[in-house]
Amino acid sequence: MEKTFHQPLGGNEMPRFGGIATMMRLPYIQSAEDKRQLDAAFVGVPLDIGTSLRSGTRFGPRDIRAQSVMIRPYNMATGAAPFDSLNVADIGDVAINTFNLAEAVRIIEAAYDEILDYGIKPLTLGGDHTITLPILRAIHRKHGKVGLVHVDAHADVNDEMFGEKIAHGTTFRRAVEEGLLDCQRVVQIGLRAQGYTADDFNWSRRQGFRVVQAEECWHRSLEPLMAEVREKVGGGPVYLSFDIDGIDPAWAPGTGTPEIGGLTTIQGMEIIRGCQGLDLVGCDLVEVSPPYDTTGSTSLLGANLLYEMLCILPGVERR
């Protein structure tokens, strides 16, 4: 069967303010037969009941899609031509239970089991950071333990939050406890601000993680750091999880737990582009909260970072 390469709907075919708001105006694919033909897909998880401060990430996937209309197919900086070499579509949202976090986690896990069974590499539009735990559970069943590149203002390794073991701040402690991660192949970038104890970031270090606090990134290009990251996490499957609050709120105010002193948008792009060549098995962009983003700049950034993630997937050709 001849391979299909879906293309984003161009601005000269339909005005960019018109048409259906799928990610990058790609086809919306639902049938099992069509999903089996996909190499990668954008999928939304509109969850915010795992947040601890400001809610609103349930609107993240919808707003990221709306802000993606200006993104064109070819990456002029890197030469990546993802739509010429991969079959990509938008497969819609996971129908989470918005009243029960444990049930929502179960639903997400089952949905990703199915997505991975189709052979699709998921590019996830969040949703709060709770969603990464069920995604990693499904990834582990498919690929075994994975390396992790985690961009965030927070380590998300709390043991509990308000007595709950699963929330957006406990994701990576649970992932370690459940054996989902190859801890010697994990890097956390952008951690900053204050902790509940002086030891907060050291829990990650004791697991074998490379912790790159935000201060280590100030006033510099991150290209040299990413050479170190590739050396650290390479040699097996890798998952990329990007919390938008890793970026300073000057550029990304629309998030639930903003922290000053963060990464720049350019550094965010350097991190993602620096993951090119890794065996990426999935990516997510989480914690976009449109109610706190009056200009749409956070969702616009999220959409572009997701495009950059698509451009570094294995199999993407360069022009």
PDB file of N, CA and C in Angstrom, residues 20-87:
ATOM      1  N   ILE A  20     -11.528  23.910  10.590  1.00  0.00           N
ATOM      2  CA  ILE A  20     -11.632  23.204  11.862  1.00  0.00           C
ATOM      3  C   ILE A  20     -10.307  23.297  12.608  1.00  0.00           C
ATOM      4  N   ALA A  21     -10.373  23.554  13.905  1.00  0.00           N
ATOM      5  CA  ALA A  21      -9.154  23.801  14.697  1.00  0.00           C
ATOM      6  C   ALA A  21      -8.520  22.504  15.169  1.00  0.00           C
ATOM      7  N   THR A  22      -7.962  21.739  14.237  1.00  0.00           N
ATOM      8  CA  THR A  22      -7.103  20.617  14.613  1.00  0.00           C
ATOM      9  C   THR A  22      -5.674  21.146  14.756  1.00  0.00           C
ATOM     10  N   MET A  23      -4.796  20.326  15.319  1.00  0.00           N
ATOM     11  CA  MET A  23      -3.408  20.742  15.449  1.00  0.00           C
ATOM     12  C   MET A  23      -2.805  20.948  14.075  1.00  0.00           C
ATOM     13  N   MET A  24      -2.321  22.165  13.823  1.00  0.00           N
ATOM     14  CA  MET A  24      -1.738  22.559  12.545  1.00  0.00           C
ATOM     15  C   MET A  24      -2.699  22.357  11.370  1.00  0.00           C
ATOM     16  N   ARG A  25      -4.001  22.257  11.673  1.00  0.00           N
ATOM     17  CA  ARG A  25      -5.027  22.047  10.642  1.00  0.00           C
ATOM     18  C   ARG A  25      -4.774  20.762   9.853  1.00  0.00           C
ATOM     19  N   LEU A  26      -4.251  19.758  10.569  1.00  0.00           N
ATOM     20  CA  LEU A  26      -4.080  18.422   9.989  1.00  0.00           C
ATOM     21  C   LEU A  26      -5.416  17.690   9.951  1.00  0.00           C
ATOM     22  N   PRO A  27      -5.521  16.613   9.187  1.00  0.00           N
ATOM     23  CA  PRO A  27      -6.749  15.816   9.212  1.00  0.00           C
ATOM     24  C   PRO A  27      -7.029  15.259  10.605  1.00  0.00           C
ATOM     25  N   TYR A  28      -8.306  15.178  10.923  1.00  0.00           N
ATOM     26  CA  TYR A  28      -8.764  14.589  12.188  1.00  0.00           C
ATOM     27  C   TYR A  28      -9.089  13.128  11.905  1.00  0.00           C
ATOM     28  N   ILE A  29      -8.306  12.222  12.470  1.00  0.00           N
ATOM     29  CA  ILE A  29      -8.383  10.792  12.176  1.00  0.00           C
ATOM     30  C   ILE A  29      -9.021  10.065  13.354  1.00  0.00           C
ATOM     31  N   GLN A  30     -10.019   9.206  13.077  1.00  0.00           N
ATOM     32  CA  GLN A  30     -10.689   8.479  14.142  1.00  0.00           C
ATOM     33  C   GLN A  30     -10.787   6.980  13.902  1.00  0.00           C
ATOM     34  N   SER A  31     -10.837   6.546  12.670  1.00  0.00           N
ATOM     35  CA  SER A  31     -11.052   5.121  12.419  1.00  0.00           C
ATOM     36  C   SER A  31      -9.794   4.324  12.750  1.00  0.00           C
ATOM     37  N   ALA A  32     -10.003   3.083  13.207  1.00  0.00           N
ATOM     38  CA  ALA A  32      -8.876   2.209  13.535  1.00  0.00           C
ATOM     39  C   ALA A  32      -8.013   1.957  12.308  1.00  0.00           C
ATOM     40  N   GLU A  33      -8.636   1.785  11.153  1.00  0.00           N
ATOM     41  CA  GLU A  33      -7.887   1.520   9.920  1.00  0.00           C
ATOM     42  C   GLU A  33      -6.952   2.669   9.589  1.00  0.00           C
ATOM     43  N   ASP A  34      -7.456   3.907   9.728  1.00  0.00           N
ATOM     44  CA  ASP A  34      -6.621   5.074   9.429  1.00  0.00           C
ATOM     45  C   ASP A  34      -5.532   5.263  10.478  1.00  0.00           C
ATOM     46  N   LYS A  35      -5.840   4.973  11.732  1.00  0.00           N
ATOM     47  CA  LYS A  35      -4.827   5.127  12.776  1.00  0.00           C
ATOM     48  C   LYS A  35      -3.660   4.178  12.565  1.00  0.00           C
ATOM     49  N   ARG A  36      -3.942   3.002  12.040  1.00  0.00           N
ATOM     50  CA  ARG A  36      -2.865   2.031  11.819  1.00  0.00           C
ATOM     51  C   ARG A  36      -1.862   2.501  10.767  1.00  0.00           C
ATOM     52  N   GLN A  37      -2.254   3.468   9.970  1.00  0.00           N
ATOM     53  CA  GLN A  37      -1.358   3.986   8.936  1.00  0.00           C
ATOM     54  C   GLN A  37      -0.490   5.140   9.439  1.00  0.00           C
ATOM     55  N   LEU A  38      -0.750   5.614  10.660  1.00  0.00           N
ATOM     56  CA  LEU A  38      -0.042   6.780  11.174  1.00  0.00           C
ATOM     57  C   LEU A  38       1.306   6.398  11.771  1.00  0.00           C
ATOM     58  N   ASP A  39       2.281   7.298  11.608  1.00  0.00           N
ATOM     59  CA  ASP A  39       3.573   7.173  12.280  1.00  0.00           C
ATOM     60  C   ASP A  39       3.575   7.938  13.599  1.00  0.00           C
ATOM     61  N   ALA A  40       2.928   9.085  13.610  1.00  0.00           N
ATOM     62  CA  ALA A  40       2.864   9.935  14.796  1.00  0.00           C
ATOM     63  C   ALA A  40       1.522  10.643  14.793  1.00  0.00           C
ATOM     64  N   ALA A  41       1.093  11.088  15.968  1.00  0.00           N
ATOM     65  CA  ALA A  41      -0.186  11.776  16.049  1.00  0.00           C
ATOM     66  C   ALA A  41      -0.188  12.737  17.223  1.00  0.00           C
ATOM     67  N   PHE A  42      -0.878  13.841  17.041  1.00  0.00           N
ATOM     68  CA  PHE A  42      -1.158  14.769  18.128  1.00  0.00           C
ATOM     69  C   PHE A  42      -2.423  14.292  18.844  1.00  0.00           C
ATOM     70  N   VAL A  43      -2.355  14.269  20.164  1.00  0.00           N
ATOM     71  CA  VAL A  43      -3.495  13.833  20.960  1.00  0.00           C
ATOM     72  C   VAL A  43      -3.618  14.735  22.181  1.00  0.00           C
ATOM     73  N   GLY A  44      -4.828  15.156  22.484  1.00  0.00           N
ATOM     74  CA  GLY A  44      -5.055  16.031  23.631  1.00  0.00           C
ATOM     75  C   GLY A  44      -5.525  15.261  24.853  1.00  0.00           C
ATOM     76  N   VAL A  45      -5.089  15.730  26.021  1.00  0.00           N
ATOM     77  CA  VAL A  45      -5.569  15.179  27.293  1.00  0.00           C
ATOM     78  C   VAL A  45      -5.991  16.370  28.157  1.00  0.00           C
ATOM     79  N   PRO A  46      -7.273  16.750  28.106  1.00  0.00           N
ATOM     80  CA  PRO A  46      -7.729  17.992  28.744  1.00  0.00           C
ATOM     81  C   PRO A  46      -8.025  17.831  30.233  1.00  0.00           C
ATOM     82  N   LEU A  47      -6.975  17.605  31.006  1.00  0.00           N
ATOM     83  CA  LEU A  47      -7.106  17.330  32.436  1.00  0.00           C
ATOM     84  C   LEU A  47      -6.560  18.487  33.257  1.00  0.00           C
ATOM     85  N   ASP A  48      -7.269  18.877  34.326  1.00  0.00           N
ATOM     86  CA  ASP A  48      -6.688  19.830  35.269  1.00  0.00           C
ATOM     87  C   ASP A  48      -7.072  19.547  36.721  1.00  0.00           C
ATOM     88  N   ILE A  49      -7.623  18.370  36.989  1.00  0.00           N
ATOM     89  CA  ILE A  49      -8.009  18.074  38.377  1.00  0.00           C
ATOM     90  C   ILE A  49      -6.852  17.510  39.191  1.00  0.00           C
ATOM     91  N   GLY A  50      -5.650  17.454  38.576  1.00  0.00           N
ATOM     92  CA  GLY A  50      -4.451  17.091  39.326  1.00  0.00           C
ATOM     93  C   GLY A  50      -3.625  18.297  39.731  1.00  0.00           C
ATOM     94  N   THR A  51      -4.114  19.514  39.436  1.00  0.00           N
ATOM     95  CA  THR A  51      -3.347  20.721  39.733  1.00  0.00           C
ATOM     96  C   THR A  51      -3.471  21.102  41.204  1.00  0.00           C
ATOM     97  N   SER A  52      -2.467  21.874  41.669  1.00  0.00           N
ATOM     98  CA  SER A  52      -2.429  22.242  43.083  1.00  0.00           C
ATOM     99  C   SER A  52      -2.641  23.734  43.332  1.00  0.00           C
ATOM    100  N   LEU A  53      -2.583  24.566  42.295  1.00  0.00           N
ATOM    101  CA  LEU A  53      -2.818  26.000  42.478  1.00  0.00           C
ATOM    102  C   LEU A  53      -3.889  26.474  41.505  1.00  0.00           C
ATOM    103  N   ARG A  54      -3.505  26.878  40.314  1.00  0.00           N
ATOM    104  CA  ARG A  54      -4.466  27.461  39.380  1.00  0.00           C
ATOM    105  C   ARG A  54      -4.920  26.391  38.381  1.00  0.00           C
ATOM    106  N   SER A  55      -6.207  26.204  38.277  1.00  0.00           N
ATOM    107  CA  SER A  55      -6.736  25.254  37.290  1.00  0.00           C
ATOM    108  C   SER A  55      -6.785  25.922  35.921  1.00  0.00           C
ATOM    109  N   GLY A  56      -7.272  25.189  34.924  1.00  0.00           N
ATOM    110  CA  GLY A  56      -7.427  25.748  33.586  1.00  0.00           C
ATOM    111  C   GLY A  56      -6.739  24.984  32.485  1.00  0.00           C
ATOM    112  N   THR A  57      -5.903  23.977  32.851  1.00  0.00           N
ATOM    113  CA  THR A  57      -5.216  23.229  31.804  1.00  0.00           C
ATOM    114  C   THR A  57      -6.150  22.320  31.025  1.00  0.00           C
ATOM    115  N   ARG A  58      -7.383  22.160  31.496  1.00  0.00           N
ATOM    116  CA  ARG A  58      -8.359  21.416  30.689  1.00  0.00           C
ATOM    117  C   ARG A  58      -8.596  22.103  29.345  1.00  0.00           C
ATOM    118  N   PHE A  59      -8.344  23.415  29.291  1.00  0.00           N
ATOM    119  CA  PHE A  59      -8.519  24.164  28.044  1.00  0.00           C
ATOM    120  C   PHE A  59      -7.242  24.207  27.200  1.00  0.00           C
ATOM    121  N   GLY A  60      -6.149  23.620  27.719  1.00  0.00           N
ATOM    122  CA  GLY A  60      -4.874  23.675  27.016  1.00  0.00           C
ATOM    123  C   GLY A  60      -4.904  23.086  25.617  1.00  0.00           C
ATOM    124  N   PRO A  61      -5.360  21.826  25.451  1.00  0.00           N
ATOM    125  CA  PRO A  61      -5.339  21.242  24.111  1.00  0.00           C
ATOM    126  C   PRO A  61      -6.115  22.054  23.072  1.00  0.00           C
ATOM    127  N   ARG A  62      -7.275  22.552  23.462  1.00  0.00           N
ATOM    128  CA  ARG A  62      -8.093  23.314  22.506  1.00  0.00           C
ATOM    129  C   ARG A  62      -7.388  24.598  22.095  1.00  0.00           C
ATOM    130  N   ASP A  63      -6.785  25.297  23.071  1.00  0.00           N
ATOM    131  CA  ASP A  63      -6.168  26.583  22.752  1.00  0.00           C
ATOM    132  C   ASP A  63      -4.848  26.402  22.009  1.00  0.00           C
ATOM    133  N   ILE A  64      -4.096  25.366  22.332  1.00  0.00           N
ATOM    134  CA  ILE A  64      -2.866  25.078  21.584  1.00  0.00           C
ATOM    135  C   ILE A  64      -3.206  24.822  20.124  1.00  0.00           C
ATOM    136  N   ARG A  65      -4.250  24.047  19.885  1.00  0.00           N
ATOM    137  CA  ARG A  65      -4.658  23.802  18.496  1.00  0.00           C
ATOM    138  C   ARG A  65      -5.024  25.106  17.802  1.00  0.00           C
ATOM    139  N   ALA A  66      -5.776  25.975  18.488  1.00  0.00           N
ATOM    140  CA  ALA A  66      -6.191  27.239  17.882  1.00  0.00           C
ATOM    141  C   ALA A  66      -4.986  28.110  17.536  1.00  0.00           C
ATOM    142  N   GLN A  67      -3.952  28.062  18.392  1.00  0.00           N
ATOM    143  CA  GLN A  67      -2.776  28.896  18.159  1.00  0.00           C
ATOM    144  C   GLN A  67      -1.787  28.267  17.180  1.00  0.00           C
ATOM    145  N   SER A  68      -2.067  27.045  16.736  1.00  0.00           N
ATOM    146  CA  SER A  68      -1.136  26.356  15.824  1.00  0.00           C
ATOM    147  C   SER A  68      -1.365  26.704  14.355  1.00  0.00           C
ATOM    148  N   VAL A  69      -2.337  27.565  14.071  1.00  0.00           N
ATOM    149  CA  VAL A  69      -2.729  27.781  12.672  1.00  0.00           C
ATOM    150  C   VAL A  69      -1.643  28.445  11.833  1.00  0.00           C
ATOM    151  N   MET A  70      -0.708  29.140  12.475  1.00  0.00           N
ATOM    152  CA  MET A  70       0.333  29.830  11.708  1.00  0.00           C
ATOM    153  C   MET A  70       1.539  28.943  11.405  1.00  0.00           C
ATOM    154  N   ILE A  71       1.587  27.746  11.983  1.00  0.00           N
ATOM    155  CA  ILE A  71       2.777  26.901  11.806  1.00  0.00           C
ATOM    156  C   ILE A  71       2.745  26.257  10.422  1.00  0.00           C
ATOM    157  N   ARG A  72       3.836  26.419   9.694  1.00  0.00           N
ATOM    158  CA  ARG A  72       3.941  25.908   8.325  1.00  0.00           C
ATOM    159  C   ARG A  72       4.716  24.591   8.313  1.00  0.00           C
ATOM    160  N   PRO A  73       4.642  23.826   7.234  1.00  0.00           N
ATOM    161  CA  PRO A  73       5.169  22.455   7.259  1.00  0.00           C
ATOM    162  C   PRO A  73       6.679  22.322   7.414  1.00  0.00           C
ATOM    163  N   TYR A  74       7.463  23.248   6.833  1.00  0.00           N
ATOM    164  CA  TYR A  74       8.909  23.052   6.763  1.00  0.00           C
ATOM    165  C   TYR A  74       9.634  23.895   7.805  1.00  0.00           C
ATOM    166  N   ASN A  75      10.560  23.261   8.512  1.00  0.00           N
ATOM    167  CA  ASN A  75      11.350  23.943   9.537  1.00  0.00           C
ATOM    168  C   ASN A  75      12.555  24.585   8.857  1.00  0.00           C
ATOM    169  N   MET A  76      12.515  25.898   8.716  1.00  0.00           N
ATOM    170  CA  MET A  76      13.548  26.587   7.941  1.00  0.00           C
ATOM    171  C   MET A  76      14.883  26.640   8.671  1.00  0.00           C
ATOM    172  N   ALA A  77      14.887  26.456   9.986  1.00  0.00           N
ATOM    173  CA  ALA A  77      16.138  26.483  10.748  1.00  0.00           C
ATOM    174  C   ALA A  77      16.870  25.150  10.689  1.00  0.00           C
ATOM    175  N   THR A  78      16.134  24.064  10.822  1.00  0.00           N
ATOM    176  CA  THR A  78      16.767  22.743  10.914  1.00  0.00           C
ATOM    177  C   THR A  78      16.678  21.939   9.625  1.00  0.00           C
ATOM    178  N   GLY A  79      15.832  22.384   8.685  1.00  0.00           N
ATOM    179  CA  GLY A  79      15.629  21.633   7.448  1.00  0.00           C
ATOM    180  C   GLY A  79      14.664  20.478   7.582  1.00  0.00           C
ATOM    181  N   ALA A  80      14.094  20.284   8.774  1.00  0.00           N
ATOM    182  CA  ALA A  80      13.188  19.154   8.978  1.00  0.00           C
ATOM    183  C   ALA A  80      11.939  19.304   8.112  1.00  0.00           C
ATOM    184  N   ALA A  81      11.552  18.179   7.498  1.00  0.00           N
ATOM    185  CA  ALA A  81      10.352  18.134   6.661  1.00  0.00           C
ATOM    186  C   ALA A  81       9.469  16.991   7.161  1.00  0.00           C
ATOM    187  N   PRO A  82       8.855  17.155   8.346  1.00  0.00           N
ATOM    188  CA  PRO A  82       8.172  16.017   8.967  1.00  0.00           C
ATOM    189  C   PRO A  82       7.015  15.472   8.153  1.00  0.00           C
ATOM    190  N   PHE A  83       6.322  16.326   7.417  1.00  0.00           N
ATOM    191  CA  PHE A  83       5.133  15.870   6.710  1.00  0.00           C
ATOM    192  C   PHE A  83       5.463  15.240   5.353  1.00  0.00           C
ATOM    193  N   ASP A  84       6.742  15.299   4.967  1.00  0.00           N
ATOM    194  CA  ASP A  84       7.186  14.602   3.755  1.00  0.00           C
ATOM    195  C   ASP A  84       7.678  13.192   4.068  1.00  0.00           C
ATOM    196  N   SER A  85       7.895  12.899   5.359  1.00  0.00           N
ATOM    197  CA  SER A  85       8.518  11.621   5.706  1.00  0.00           C
ATOM    198  C   SER A  85       7.751  10.822   6.750  1.00  0.00           C
ATOM    199  N   LEU A  86       6.797  11.439   7.434  1.00  0.00           N
ATOM    200  CA  LEU A  86       5.964  10.732   8.404  1.00  0.00           C
ATOM    201  C   LEU A  86       4.493  10.980   8.092  1.00  0.00           C
ATOM    202  N   ASN A  87       3.668   9.985   8.384  1.00  0.00           N
ATOM    203  CA  ASN A  87       2.220  10.143   8.275  1.00  0.00           C
ATOM    204  C   ASN A  87       1.714  10.623   9.629  1.00  0.00           C
TER     205      ASN A  87
END
